[in-house]
Coordinates of C-alpha atoms in Angstrom, one line a residue:
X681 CA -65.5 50.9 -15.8
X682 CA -66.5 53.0 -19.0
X683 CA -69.0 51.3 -21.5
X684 CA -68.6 52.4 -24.8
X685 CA -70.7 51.3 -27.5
X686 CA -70.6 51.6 -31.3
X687 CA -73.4 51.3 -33.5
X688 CA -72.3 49.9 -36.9
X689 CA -74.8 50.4 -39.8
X690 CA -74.9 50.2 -43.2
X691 CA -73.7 53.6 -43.7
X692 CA -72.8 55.6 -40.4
X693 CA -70.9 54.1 -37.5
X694 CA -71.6 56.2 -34.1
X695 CA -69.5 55.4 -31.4
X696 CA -71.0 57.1 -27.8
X697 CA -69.7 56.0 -24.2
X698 CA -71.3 55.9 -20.9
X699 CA -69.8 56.7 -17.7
X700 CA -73.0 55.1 -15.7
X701 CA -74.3 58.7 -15.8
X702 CA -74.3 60.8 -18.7
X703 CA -74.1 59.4 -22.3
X704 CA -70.8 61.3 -24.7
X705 CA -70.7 60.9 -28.3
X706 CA -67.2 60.4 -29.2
X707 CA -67.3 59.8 -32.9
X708 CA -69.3 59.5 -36.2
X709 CA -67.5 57.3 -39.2
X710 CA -69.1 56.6 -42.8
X711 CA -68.4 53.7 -43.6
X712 CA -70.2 52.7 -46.8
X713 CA -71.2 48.5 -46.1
X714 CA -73.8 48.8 -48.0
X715 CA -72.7 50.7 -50.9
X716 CA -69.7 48.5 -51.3
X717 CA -71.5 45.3 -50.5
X718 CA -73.5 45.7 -53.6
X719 CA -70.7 46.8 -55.4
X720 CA -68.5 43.5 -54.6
X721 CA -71.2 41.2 -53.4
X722 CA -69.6 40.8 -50.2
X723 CA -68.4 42.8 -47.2
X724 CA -65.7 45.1 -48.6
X725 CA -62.1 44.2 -47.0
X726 CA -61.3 47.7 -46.6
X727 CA -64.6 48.3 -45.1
X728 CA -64.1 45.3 -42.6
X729 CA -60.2 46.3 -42.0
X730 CA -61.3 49.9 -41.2
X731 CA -63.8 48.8 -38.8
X732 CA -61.5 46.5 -37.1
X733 CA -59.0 49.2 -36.3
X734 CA -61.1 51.7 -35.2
X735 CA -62.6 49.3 -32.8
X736 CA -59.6 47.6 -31.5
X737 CA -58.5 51.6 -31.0
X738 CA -60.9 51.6 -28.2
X739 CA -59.9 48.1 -26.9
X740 CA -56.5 48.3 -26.5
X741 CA -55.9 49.8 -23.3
X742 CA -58.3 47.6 -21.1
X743 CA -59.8 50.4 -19.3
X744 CA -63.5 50.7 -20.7
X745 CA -66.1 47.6 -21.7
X746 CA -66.4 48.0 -25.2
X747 CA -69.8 46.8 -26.8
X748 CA -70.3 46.6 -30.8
X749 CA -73.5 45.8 -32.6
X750 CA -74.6 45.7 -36.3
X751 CA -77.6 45.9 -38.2
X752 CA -79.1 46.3 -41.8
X753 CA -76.5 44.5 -44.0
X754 CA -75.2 42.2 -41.5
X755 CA -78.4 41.2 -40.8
X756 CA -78.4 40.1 -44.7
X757 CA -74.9 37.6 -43.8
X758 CA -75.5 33.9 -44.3
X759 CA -73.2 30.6 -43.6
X760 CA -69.6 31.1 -44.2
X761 CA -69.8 34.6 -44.5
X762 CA -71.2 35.1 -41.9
X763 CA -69.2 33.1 -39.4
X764 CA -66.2 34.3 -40.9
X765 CA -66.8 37.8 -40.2
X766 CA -67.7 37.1 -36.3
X767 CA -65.0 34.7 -35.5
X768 CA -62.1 37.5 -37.6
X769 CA -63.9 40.4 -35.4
X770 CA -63.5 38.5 -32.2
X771 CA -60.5 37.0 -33.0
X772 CA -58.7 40.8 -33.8
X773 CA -60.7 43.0 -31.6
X774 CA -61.4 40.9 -28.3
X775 CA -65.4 42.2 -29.0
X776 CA -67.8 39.9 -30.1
X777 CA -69.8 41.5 -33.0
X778 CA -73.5 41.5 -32.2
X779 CA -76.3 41.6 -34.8
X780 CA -79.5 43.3 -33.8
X781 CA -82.8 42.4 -35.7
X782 CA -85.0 44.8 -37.3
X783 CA -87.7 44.6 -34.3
X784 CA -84.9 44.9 -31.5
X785 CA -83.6 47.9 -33.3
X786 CA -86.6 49.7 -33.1
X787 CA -87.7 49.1 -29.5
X788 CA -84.2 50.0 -28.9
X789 CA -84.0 53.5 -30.8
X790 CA -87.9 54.1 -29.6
X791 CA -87.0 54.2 -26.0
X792 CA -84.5 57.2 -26.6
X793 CA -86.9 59.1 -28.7
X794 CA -89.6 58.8 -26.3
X795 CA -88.0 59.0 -22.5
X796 CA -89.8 62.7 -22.0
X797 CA -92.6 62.5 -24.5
X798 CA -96.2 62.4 -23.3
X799 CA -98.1 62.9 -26.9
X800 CA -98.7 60.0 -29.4
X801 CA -95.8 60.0 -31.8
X802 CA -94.4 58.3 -34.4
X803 CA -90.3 57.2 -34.8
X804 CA -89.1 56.9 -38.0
X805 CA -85.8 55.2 -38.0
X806 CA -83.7 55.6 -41.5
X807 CA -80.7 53.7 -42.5
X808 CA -78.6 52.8 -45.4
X809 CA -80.5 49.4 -46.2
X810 CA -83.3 49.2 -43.5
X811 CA -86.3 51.2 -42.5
X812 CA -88.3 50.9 -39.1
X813 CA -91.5 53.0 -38.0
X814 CA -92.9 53.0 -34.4
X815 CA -96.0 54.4 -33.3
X816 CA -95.8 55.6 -29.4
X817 CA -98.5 56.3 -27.1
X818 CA -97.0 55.4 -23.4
X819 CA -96.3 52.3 -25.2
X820 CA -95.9 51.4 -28.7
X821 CA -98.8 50.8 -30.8
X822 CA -97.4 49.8 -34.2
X823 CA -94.3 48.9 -35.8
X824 CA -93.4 48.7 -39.7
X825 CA -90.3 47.2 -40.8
X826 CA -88.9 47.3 -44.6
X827 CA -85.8 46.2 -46.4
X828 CA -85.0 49.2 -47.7
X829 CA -82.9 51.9 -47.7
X830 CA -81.1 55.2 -48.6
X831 CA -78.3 53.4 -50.3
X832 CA -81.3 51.2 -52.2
X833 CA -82.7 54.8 -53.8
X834 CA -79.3 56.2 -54.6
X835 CA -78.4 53.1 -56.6
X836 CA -81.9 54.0 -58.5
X837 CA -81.2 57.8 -58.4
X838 CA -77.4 58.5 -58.4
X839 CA -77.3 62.2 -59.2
X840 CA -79.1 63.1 -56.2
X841 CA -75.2 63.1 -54.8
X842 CA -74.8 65.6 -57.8
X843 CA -74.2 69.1 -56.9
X844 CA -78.1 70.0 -57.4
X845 CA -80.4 67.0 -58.0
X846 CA -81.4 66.2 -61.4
X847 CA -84.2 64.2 -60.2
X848 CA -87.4 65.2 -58.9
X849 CA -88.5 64.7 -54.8
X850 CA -91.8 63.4 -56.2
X851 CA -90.4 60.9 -58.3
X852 CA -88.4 60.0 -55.4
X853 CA -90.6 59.6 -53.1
X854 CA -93.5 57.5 -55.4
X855 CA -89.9 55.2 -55.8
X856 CA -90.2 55.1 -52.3
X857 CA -94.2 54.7 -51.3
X858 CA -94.3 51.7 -54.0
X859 CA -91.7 49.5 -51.5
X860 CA -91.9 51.2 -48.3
X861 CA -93.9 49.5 -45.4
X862 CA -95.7 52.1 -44.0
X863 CA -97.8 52.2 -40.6
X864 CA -101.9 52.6 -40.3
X865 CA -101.7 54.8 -37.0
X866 CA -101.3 58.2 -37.4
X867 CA -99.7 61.1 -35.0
X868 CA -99.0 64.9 -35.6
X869 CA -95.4 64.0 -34.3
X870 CA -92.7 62.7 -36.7
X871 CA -89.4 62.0 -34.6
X872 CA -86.5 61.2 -36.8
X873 CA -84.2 58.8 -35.5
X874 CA -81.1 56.3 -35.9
X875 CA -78.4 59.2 -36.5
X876 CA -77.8 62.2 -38.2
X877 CA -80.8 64.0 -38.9
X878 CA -79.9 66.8 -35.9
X879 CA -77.1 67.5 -37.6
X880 CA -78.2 67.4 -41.0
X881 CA -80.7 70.1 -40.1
X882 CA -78.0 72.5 -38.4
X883 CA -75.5 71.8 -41.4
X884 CA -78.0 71.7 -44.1
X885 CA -79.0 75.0 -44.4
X886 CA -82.7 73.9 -43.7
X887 CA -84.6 76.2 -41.3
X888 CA -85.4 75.1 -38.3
X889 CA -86.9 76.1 -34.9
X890 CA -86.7 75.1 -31.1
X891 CA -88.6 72.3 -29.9
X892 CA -91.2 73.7 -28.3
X893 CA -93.3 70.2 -28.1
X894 CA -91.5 68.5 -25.4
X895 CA -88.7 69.3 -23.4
X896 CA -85.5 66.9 -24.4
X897 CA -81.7 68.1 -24.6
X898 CA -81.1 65.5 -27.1
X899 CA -84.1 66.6 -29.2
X900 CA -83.9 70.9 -29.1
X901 CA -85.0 71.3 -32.6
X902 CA -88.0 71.3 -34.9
X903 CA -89.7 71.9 -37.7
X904 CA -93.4 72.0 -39.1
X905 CA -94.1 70.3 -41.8
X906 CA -94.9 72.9 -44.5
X907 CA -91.6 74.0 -43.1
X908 CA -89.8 71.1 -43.6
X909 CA -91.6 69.8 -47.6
X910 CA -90.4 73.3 -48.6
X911 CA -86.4 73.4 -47.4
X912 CA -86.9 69.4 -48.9
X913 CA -87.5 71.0 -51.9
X914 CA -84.8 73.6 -52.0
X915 CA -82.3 70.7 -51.1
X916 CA -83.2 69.5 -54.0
X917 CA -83.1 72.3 -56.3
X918 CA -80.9 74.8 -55.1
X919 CA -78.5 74.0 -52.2
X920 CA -75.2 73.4 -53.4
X921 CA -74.4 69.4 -51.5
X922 CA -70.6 70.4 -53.3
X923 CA -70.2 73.7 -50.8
X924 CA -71.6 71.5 -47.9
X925 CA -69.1 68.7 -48.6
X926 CA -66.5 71.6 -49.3
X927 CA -66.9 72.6 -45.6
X928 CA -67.2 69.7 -43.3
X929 CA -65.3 66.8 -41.6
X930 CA -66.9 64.3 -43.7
X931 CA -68.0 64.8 -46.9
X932 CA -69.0 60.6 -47.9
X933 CA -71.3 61.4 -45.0
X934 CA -74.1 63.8 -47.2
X935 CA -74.0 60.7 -49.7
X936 CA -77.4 60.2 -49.2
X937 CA -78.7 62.7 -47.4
X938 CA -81.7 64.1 -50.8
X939 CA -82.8 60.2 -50.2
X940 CA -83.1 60.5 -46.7
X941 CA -85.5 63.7 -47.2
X942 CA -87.9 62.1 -49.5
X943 CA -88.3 59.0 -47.0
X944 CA -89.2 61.8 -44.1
X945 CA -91.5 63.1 -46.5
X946 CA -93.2 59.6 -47.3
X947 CA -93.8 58.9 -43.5
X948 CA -94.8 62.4 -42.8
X949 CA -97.7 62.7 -45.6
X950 CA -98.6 58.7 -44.8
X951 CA -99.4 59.4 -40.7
X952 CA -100.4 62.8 -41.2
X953 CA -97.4 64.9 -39.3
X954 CA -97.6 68.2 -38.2
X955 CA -94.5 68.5 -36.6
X956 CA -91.0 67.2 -37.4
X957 CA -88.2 66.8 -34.6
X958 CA -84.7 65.7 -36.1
X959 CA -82.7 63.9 -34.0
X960 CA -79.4 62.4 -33.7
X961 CA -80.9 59.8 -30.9
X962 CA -79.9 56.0 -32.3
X963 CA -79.9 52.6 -29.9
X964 CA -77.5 54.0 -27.4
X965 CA -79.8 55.2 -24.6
X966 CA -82.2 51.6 -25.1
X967 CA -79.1 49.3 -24.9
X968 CA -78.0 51.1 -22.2
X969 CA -81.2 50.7 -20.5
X970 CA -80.3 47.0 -21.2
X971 CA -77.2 47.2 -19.2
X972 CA -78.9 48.5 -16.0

């Protein structure tokens, strides 16, 4: 039987399934949890509803094992709420909604990063409302959790969903340094990871290069890190986010995406990077590793 598993954040919703072989993405959804959870102070119905359907979408023919998992802002549900939300899941989707802490979510997304890597590297895994660094050297060395996240900055800096960005990447990112955790080791490898960044790179109009640091089909791209602090830059200043959101699927998706570069940036400087590799690797391959 087919697994398929879907990774609900606060933002992005990946949904990948597993033969027992080969690991196929099958869709990416923005859902916006977080944004609308501040908004309303609760878990947004049409957020929930949406959610519900797309799962029970992939339920209803009986033919796969269907796994669900959450993290960031339901890790923030308490009492009622909480319990509410599981038992309605459960009760119209058949799945049980599982909620994986900060810690687990990082060993998780670390063991995808790092399957063919041999150097010390660090994993920077960026979400809507959470943040969790790993440093990896055959093992990992270090890991830095914070409760914080894209959606946190854009609520602080809204026009950097403008057209071109009114606010500065330096102000941005000293927003960011004052509240992120950040880890002591350092590494000349940043890998960015927890979904998205691949594709943001290819889309983006960022330059970018082949990986020429280890040898991963689910990491073939790279950048170095003068490189990458300059396209930040012009992301800022002079790429048009209206023509990208003109041109793709999903426009909600680039939301965030001018936040999202200043936090690379913050690791990057903080450890020392040489080397960026963006990624679209989240907790699939470890919670399938789980399965085994």
């Amino acid at each position: 039987m087919k697994k398929i598993i879907v990774e609900v954040g606060s933002t992005v919703t990946k949904i990948d399934e597993y033969d027992g072989v080969e690991i196929r993405k099958l869709k990416t959804l923005t859902i916006q949890f977080k944004k609308n959870y501040k908004k309303n102070n609760c878990l947004d119905e049409n957020d929930v509803s949406r959610l519900i359907s797309e799962v029970r979408d992939l339920n209803k023919d009986n033919e796969s094992d269907v796994y669900v998992c959450g993290t960031s802002v339901f890790r923030n549900l308490e009492g009622d709420e909480k319990q509410n939300f599981l038992s309605r899941f459960k009760k119209e989707t058949g799945c049980e909604f599982n909620i994986i802490d900060q810690e687990k979510e990082n060993k998780l997304t670390v063991y995808g990063t790092t399957r063919f890597v041999k150097d010390k590297v660090t994993v920077f895994i960026g979400g809507g409302g959470s943040t969790e660094i790993a440093t990896y050297d055959k093992e990992i060395k270090e890991m830095v959790n914070s409760k914080i996240g894209v959606i946190d900055v854009m609520n602080e800096f809204p026009d950097l969903a403008d057209d071109i960005a009114k606010t500065d990447i330096n102000t941005v990112m000293d927003f960011i340094k004052q509240r992120l955790n950040l880890p002591k080791e350092k590494s000349d490898i940043l890998i960015l990871s927890g979904g998205g960044h691949e594709f943001f790179a290819r889309n983006s109009g960022i330059k970018y290069e082949g990986n020429t640091l280890y040898e991963d089909k689910a990491s073939p791209i790279m950048m170095d890190i003068e490189t990458r602090k300059k396209e930040s830059i012009r992301y800022y200043k002079e790429i048009s986010l209206d023509e990208i959101r003109n041109r793709v699927d999903d426009p909600d998706w680039w939301y965030a995406t001018r936040a999202m570069c200043a936090f690379v940036l913050v690791v990057a400087e903080e450890i020392g990077a040489k080397y960026i590799v963006p990624t679209d690797i989240a907790m699939v391959y470890g919670i399938i590793n789980d399965f085994k």
